Amino acid sequence: MAATKTQAVNRLKEALLQLSDSATGDDIGKETRLDVVADLYLEELELEAELGNLAVGTVSLYRRVLKNWVRPALGRLQCHEVRVSRCDRVVRNARMKRSYDTAKLVKAALAGVCDYAVRHGAMDVNPVRSLRRLSRGGKKEILALTTNQRIDLLAKLRVYGPTRQADSRGRSLGRRGRIWLDLPDIMEAMLSTGVRIGELLAMFGSDVAPAASTVTIGHHVVRVTGSGLLREPLRKGGVDGLLLIVPEWSMAMWERRRAAACDGPLFASFAGGLLDPSNVINRIEEAMKAIGYGWVTSHVFRKTVGLVLDEADRPSSAIADQLGNTVAVVERHYRKPRASNQANVAALEGMLDPAGL
């Protein structure tokens, strides 16, 4: 029972709105709560994924973003109450508490929900379309490993792995400790290709061709709610795969992993299945802190590949081909600022030289 008449009236209104939401199903209106619209929107995304028009990982990502950022702030509002100012607060909150990339995802997911509401008559306009453009801010420093750091780090990882084969009580981890032993090979694999961690962990033995010194990057691993880890076709974002020639120094590692994997994952869990990218990222972070490289993440390996190619004067198009990115992304994230007049400086040297008169 409610303590006051006002509380009783409010509870009755709440119950009637919930009843209305559940009764109308797909027939939504301006009084429908955004939570209901979000559920319907996710169902639409799931159907698109089943038809092959959308990556399953994208659905899982949007579901998580809506759960963590949009639903707590806007979920209980009726569609007509979801205004520009409220949407702006949600996106700005994600930007301040997390990052530009998180805010961009929140904005995209919220825009999708509101688009669904517009298409089904629950909103007249999409309020997210009126939000100001997100700013990434100043260009971040490109963190990459130097040659000496690469050699030192790899050596330290090889020493560190064997020290992590027992738990805090001294009991052997058995197969559960293999991830620590695999970290040097993971580092070599990423430095020899530049692939993302989720793409590397999706590689099977059949993806390595020792005779041609090539590897195929054609899948990525994602965790999907209710389904667990899945090996999805294509690379992250549904982008076509890559066939990469790998450097000679890495071939021994690739051949050894291929022989051990047979038809399974090159880097397998202790049970022989797929490794969770998030768990591996956490293990890498833990190992890096322990051996004095706390600033290094799995993505630093990818950045290092881009920087090495940049320092070798490879064009942006060639770096993009290696990393499977666009030229614009390479220019923004993988190339350090460089002098633009290298070819002209010889002519400028004699500008004030009397001998040149």
PDB file of N, CA, C and O in Angstrom, residues 174-213:
ATOM      1  N   GLY A 174      48.627 -25.773 -13.858  1.00  0.00           N
ATOM      2  CA  GLY A 174      48.439 -26.720 -14.959  1.00  0.00           C
ATOM      3  C   GLY A 174      48.172 -25.992 -16.264  1.00  0.00           C
ATOM      4  O   GLY A 174      48.830 -25.004 -16.594  1.00  0.00           O
ATOM      5  N   ARG A 175      47.168 -26.455 -16.975  1.00  0.00           N
ATOM      6  CA  ARG A 175      46.842 -25.855 -18.276  1.00  0.00           C
ATOM      7  C   ARG A 175      46.355 -24.412 -18.143  1.00  0.00           C
ATOM      8  O   ARG A 175      46.433 -23.635 -19.099  1.00  0.00           O
ATOM      9  N   ARG A 176      45.853 -24.063 -16.969  1.00  0.00           N
ATOM     10  CA  ARG A 176      45.364 -22.694 -16.779  1.00  0.00           C
ATOM     11  C   ARG A 176      46.495 -21.662 -16.814  1.00  0.00           C
ATOM     12  O   ARG A 176      46.253 -20.474 -16.993  1.00  0.00           O
ATOM     13  N   GLY A 177      47.713 -22.112 -16.641  1.00  0.00           N
ATOM     14  CA  GLY A 177      48.837 -21.185 -16.655  1.00  0.00           C
ATOM     15  C   GLY A 177      49.422 -20.959 -18.038  1.00  0.00           C
ATOM     16  O   GLY A 177      50.358 -20.157 -18.187  1.00  0.00           O
ATOM     17  N   ARG A 178      48.864 -21.604 -19.061  1.00  0.00           N
ATOM     18  CA  ARG A 178      49.468 -21.511 -20.393  1.00  0.00           C
ATOM     19  C   ARG A 178      49.386 -20.103 -20.977  1.00  0.00           C
ATOM     20  O   ARG A 178      50.234 -19.711 -21.777  1.00  0.00           O
ATOM     21  N   ILE A 179      48.377 -19.318 -20.585  1.00  0.00           N
ATOM     22  CA  ILE A 179      48.249 -17.968 -21.151  1.00  0.00           C
ATOM     23  C   ILE A 179      49.490 -17.133 -20.881  1.00  0.00           C
ATOM     24  O   ILE A 179      49.944 -16.360 -21.733  1.00  0.00           O
ATOM     25  N   TRP A 180      50.104 -17.320 -19.687  1.00  0.00           N
ATOM     26  CA  TRP A 180      51.303 -16.550 -19.353  1.00  0.00           C
ATOM     27  C   TRP A 180      52.480 -16.973 -20.224  1.00  0.00           C
ATOM     28  O   TRP A 180      53.317 -16.147 -20.590  1.00  0.00           O
ATOM     29  N   LEU A 181      52.524 -18.238 -20.588  1.00  0.00           N
ATOM     30  CA  LEU A 181      53.583 -18.736 -21.466  1.00  0.00           C
ATOM     31  C   LEU A 181      53.355 -18.315 -22.912  1.00  0.00           C
ATOM     32  O   LEU A 181      54.304 -18.265 -23.702  1.00  0.00           O
ATOM     33  N   ASP A 182      52.098 -18.034 -23.252  1.00  0.00           N
ATOM     34  CA  ASP A 182      51.754 -17.651 -24.623  1.00  0.00           C
ATOM     35  C   ASP A 182      52.013 -16.178 -24.926  1.00  0.00           C
ATOM     36  O   ASP A 182      52.037 -15.775 -26.090  1.00  0.00           O
ATOM     37  N   LEU A 183      52.193 -15.352 -23.897  1.00  0.00           N
ATOM     38  CA  LEU A 183      52.315 -13.906 -24.121  1.00  0.00           C
ATOM     39  C   LEU A 183      53.469 -13.520 -25.055  1.00  0.00           C
ATOM     40  O   LEU A 183      53.288 -12.640 -25.913  1.00  0.00           O
ATOM     41  N   PRO A 184      54.655 -14.139 -24.968  1.00  0.00           N
ATOM     42  CA  PRO A 184      55.708 -13.771 -25.923  1.00  0.00           C
ATOM     43  C   PRO A 184      55.305 -14.064 -27.369  1.00  0.00           C
ATOM     44  O   PRO A 184      55.591 -13.250 -28.265  1.00  0.00           O
ATOM     45  N   ASP A 185      54.631 -15.184 -27.605  1.00  0.00           N
ATOM     46  CA  ASP A 185      54.187 -15.513 -28.964  1.00  0.00           C
ATOM     47  C   ASP A 185      53.101 -14.556 -29.434  1.00  0.00           C
ATOM     48  O   ASP A 185      53.052 -14.185 -30.612  1.00  0.00           O
ATOM     49  N   ILE A 186      52.224 -14.154 -28.523  1.00  0.00           N
ATOM     50  CA  ILE A 186      51.190 -13.179 -28.878  1.00  0.00           C
ATOM     51  C   ILE A 186      51.835 -11.860 -29.292  1.00  0.00           C
ATOM     52  O   ILE A 186      51.433 -11.237 -30.279  1.00  0.00           O
ATOM     53  N   MET A 187      52.864 -11.462 -28.552  1.00  0.00           N
ATOM     54  CA  MET A 187      53.577 -10.235 -28.896  1.00  0.00           C
ATOM     55  C   MET A 187      54.230 -10.359 -30.266  1.00  0.00           C
ATOM     56  O   MET A 187      54.125  -9.454 -31.103  1.00  0.00           O
ATOM     57  N   GLU A 188      54.911 -11.473 -30.526  1.00  0.00           N
ATOM     58  CA  GLU A 188      55.547 -11.683 -31.825  1.00  0.00           C
ATOM     59  C   GLU A 188      54.521 -11.678 -32.946  1.00  0.00           C
ATOM     60  O   GLU A 188      54.746 -11.094 -34.017  1.00  0.00           O
ATOM     61  N   ALA A 189      53.391 -12.341 -32.712  1.00  0.00           N
ATOM     62  CA  ALA A 189      52.352 -12.431 -33.743  1.00  0.00           C
ATOM     63  C   ALA A 189      51.800 -11.049 -34.084  1.00  0.00           C
ATOM     64  O   ALA A 189      51.580 -10.727 -35.257  1.00  0.00           O
ATOM     65  N   MET A 190      51.593 -10.224 -33.068  1.00  0.00           N
ATOM     66  CA  MET A 190      51.041  -8.889 -33.311  1.00  0.00           C
ATOM     67  C   MET A 190      52.071  -7.971 -33.962  1.00  0.00           C
ATOM     68  O   MET A 190      51.742  -7.173 -34.836  1.00  0.00           O
ATOM     69  N   LEU A 191      53.344  -8.091 -33.557  1.00  0.00           N
ATOM     70  CA  LEU A 191      54.375  -7.250 -34.151  1.00  0.00           C
ATOM     71  C   LEU A 191      54.678  -7.649 -35.595  1.00  0.00           C
ATOM     72  O   LEU A 191      55.125  -6.814 -36.380  1.00  0.00           O
ATOM     73  N   SER A 192      54.445  -8.897 -35.931  1.00  0.00           N
ATOM     74  CA  SER A 192      54.744  -9.343 -37.300  1.00  0.00           C
ATOM     75  C   SER A 192      53.588  -9.110 -38.263  1.00  0.00           C
ATOM     76  O   SER A 192      53.737  -9.289 -39.468  1.00  0.00           O
ATOM     77  N   THR A 193      52.443  -8.681 -37.725  1.00  0.00           N
ATOM     78  CA  THR A 193      51.269  -8.467 -38.583  1.00  0.00           C
ATOM     79  C   THR A 193      50.605  -7.107 -38.376  1.00  0.00           C
ATOM     80  O   THR A 193      50.135  -6.491 -39.326  1.00  0.00           O
ATOM     81  N   GLY A 194      50.509  -6.668 -37.122  1.00  0.00           N
ATOM     82  CA  GLY A 194      49.769  -5.446 -36.817  1.00  0.00           C
ATOM     83  C   GLY A 194      48.290  -5.682 -36.610  1.00  0.00           C
ATOM     84  O   GLY A 194      47.513  -4.730 -36.536  1.00  0.00           O
ATOM     85  N   VAL A 195      47.865  -6.941 -36.482  1.00  0.00           N
ATOM     86  CA  VAL A 195      46.440  -7.235 -36.334  1.00  0.00           C
ATOM     87  C   VAL A 195      45.949  -6.862 -34.939  1.00  0.00           C
ATOM     88  O   VAL A 195      46.730  -6.693 -34.005  1.00  0.00           O
ATOM     89  N   ARG A 196      44.650  -6.741 -34.805  1.00  0.00           N
ATOM     90  CA  ARG A 196      44.023  -6.494 -33.509  1.00  0.00           C
ATOM     91  C   ARG A 196      43.995  -7.806 -32.722  1.00  0.00           C
ATOM     92  O   ARG A 196      43.997  -8.894 -33.285  1.00  0.00           O
ATOM     93  N   ILE A 197      43.888  -7.679 -31.395  1.00  0.00           N
ATOM     94  CA  ILE A 197      43.917  -8.854 -30.537  1.00  0.00           C
ATOM     95  C   ILE A 197      42.740  -9.795 -30.842  1.00  0.00           C
ATOM     96  O   ILE A 197      42.894 -11.018 -30.857  1.00  0.00           O
ATOM     97  N   GLY A 198      41.561  -9.238 -31.101  1.00  0.00           N
ATOM     98  CA  GLY A 198      40.397 -10.084 -31.392  1.00  0.00           C
ATOM     99  C   GLY A 198      40.521 -10.821 -32.708  1.00  0.00           C
ATOM    100  O   GLY A 198      39.941 -11.895 -32.892  1.00  0.00           O
ATOM    101  N   GLU A 199      41.285 -10.266 -33.647  1.00  0.00           N
ATOM    102  CA  GLU A 199      41.522 -10.921 -34.934  1.00  0.00           C
ATOM    103  C   GLU A 199      42.578 -12.008 -34.796  1.00  0.00           C
ATOM    104  O   GLU A 199      42.464 -13.079 -35.396  1.00  0.00           O
ATOM    105  N   LEU A 200      43.595 -11.732 -33.999  1.00  0.00           N
ATOM    106  CA  LEU A 200      44.638 -12.735 -33.772  1.00  0.00           C
ATOM    107  C   LEU A 200      44.065 -13.972 -33.090  1.00  0.00           C
ATOM    108  O   LEU A 200      44.365 -15.105 -33.473  1.00  0.00           O
ATOM    109  N   LEU A 201      43.239 -13.763 -32.070  1.00  0.00           N
ATOM    110  CA  LEU A 201      42.695 -14.884 -31.304  1.00  0.00           C
ATOM    111  C   LEU A 201      41.679 -15.690 -32.101  1.00  0.00           C
ATOM    112  O   LEU A 201      41.294 -16.786 -31.678  1.00  0.00           O
ATOM    113  N   ALA A 202      41.256 -15.187 -33.248  1.00  0.00           N
ATOM    114  CA  ALA A 202      40.326 -15.925 -34.114  1.00  0.00           C
ATOM    115  C   ALA A 202      41.066 -16.778 -35.135  1.00  0.00           C
ATOM    116  O   ALA A 202      40.428 -17.536 -35.882  1.00  0.00           O
ATOM    117  N   MET A 203      42.394 -16.669 -35.189  1.00  0.00           N
ATOM    118  CA  MET A 203      43.161 -17.420 -36.177  1.00  0.00           C
ATOM    119  C   MET A 203      43.252 -18.899 -35.808  1.00  0.00           C
ATOM    120  O   MET A 203      43.475 -19.249 -34.645  1.00  0.00           O
ATOM    121  N   PHE A 204      43.086 -19.764 -36.804  1.00  0.00           N
ATOM    122  CA  PHE A 204      43.220 -21.202 -36.643  1.00  0.00           C
ATOM    123  C   PHE A 204      44.507 -21.654 -37.326  1.00  0.00           C
ATOM    124  O   PHE A 204      45.130 -20.908 -38.070  1.00  0.00           O
ATOM    125  N   GLY A 205      44.883 -22.906 -37.077  1.00  0.00           N
ATOM    126  CA  GLY A 205      46.082 -23.443 -37.698  1.00  0.00           C
ATOM    127  C   GLY A 205      46.057 -23.362 -39.208  1.00  0.00           C
ATOM    128  O   GLY A 205      47.087 -23.134 -39.852  1.00  0.00           O
ATOM    129  N   SER A 206      44.886 -23.524 -39.787  1.00  0.00           N
ATOM    130  CA  SER A 206      44.751 -23.488 -41.242  1.00  0.00           C
ATOM    131  C   SER A 206      44.979 -22.101 -41.828  1.00  0.00           C
ATOM    132  O   SER A 206      45.096 -21.950 -43.045  1.00  0.00           O
ATOM    133  N   ASP A 207      45.055 -21.081 -40.969  1.00  0.00           N
ATOM    134  CA  ASP A 207      45.277 -19.715 -41.448  1.00  0.00           C
ATOM    135  C   ASP A 207      46.759 -19.407 -41.677  1.00  0.00           C
ATOM    136  O   ASP A 207      47.095 -18.321 -42.134  1.00  0.00           O
ATOM    137  N   VAL A 208      47.621 -20.353 -41.342  1.00  0.00           N
ATOM    138  CA  VAL A 208      49.062 -20.169 -41.516  1.00  0.00           C
ATOM    139  C   VAL A 208      49.545 -21.033 -42.675  1.00  0.00           C
ATOM    140  O   VAL A 208      49.273 -22.230 -42.721  1.00  0.00           O
ATOM    141  N   ALA A 209      50.262 -20.418 -43.612  1.00  0.00           N
ATOM    142  CA  ALA A 209      50.821 -21.130 -44.769  1.00  0.00           C
ATOM    143  C   ALA A 209      52.338 -20.966 -44.745  1.00  0.00           C
ATOM    144  O   ALA A 209      52.875 -20.027 -45.338  1.00  0.00           O
ATOM    145  N   PRO A 210      53.062 -21.869 -44.077  1.00  0.00           N
ATOM    146  CA  PRO A 210      54.515 -21.722 -43.937  1.00  0.00           C
ATOM    147  C   PRO A 210      55.254 -21.678 -45.268  1.00  0.00           C
ATOM    148  O   PRO A 210      56.229 -20.920 -45.403  1.00  0.00           O
ATOM    149  N   ALA A 211      54.830 -22.454 -46.247  1.00  0.00           N
ATOM    150  CA  ALA A 211      55.529 -22.498 -47.527  1.00  0.00           C
ATOM    151  C   ALA A 211      55.537 -21.139 -48.213  1.00  0.00           C
ATOM    152  O   ALA A 211      56.497 -20.770 -48.905  1.00  0.00           O
ATOM    153  N   ALA A 212      54.463 -20.379 -48.022  1.00  0.00           N
ATOM    154  CA  ALA A 212      54.353 -19.052 -48.646  1.00  0.00           C
ATOM    155  C   ALA A 212      54.707 -17.928 -47.685  1.00  0.00           C
ATOM    156  O   ALA A 212      54.709 -16.763 -48.072  1.00  0.00           O
ATOM    157  N   SER A 213      55.000 -18.278 -46.425  1.00  0.00           N
ATOM    158  CA  SER A 213      55.281 -17.278 -45.381  1.00  0.00           C
ATOM    159  C   SER A 213      54.125 -16.291 -45.242  1.00  0.00           C
ATOM    160  O   SER A 213      54.332 -15.086 -45.058  1.00  0.00           O
TER     161      SER A 213
END
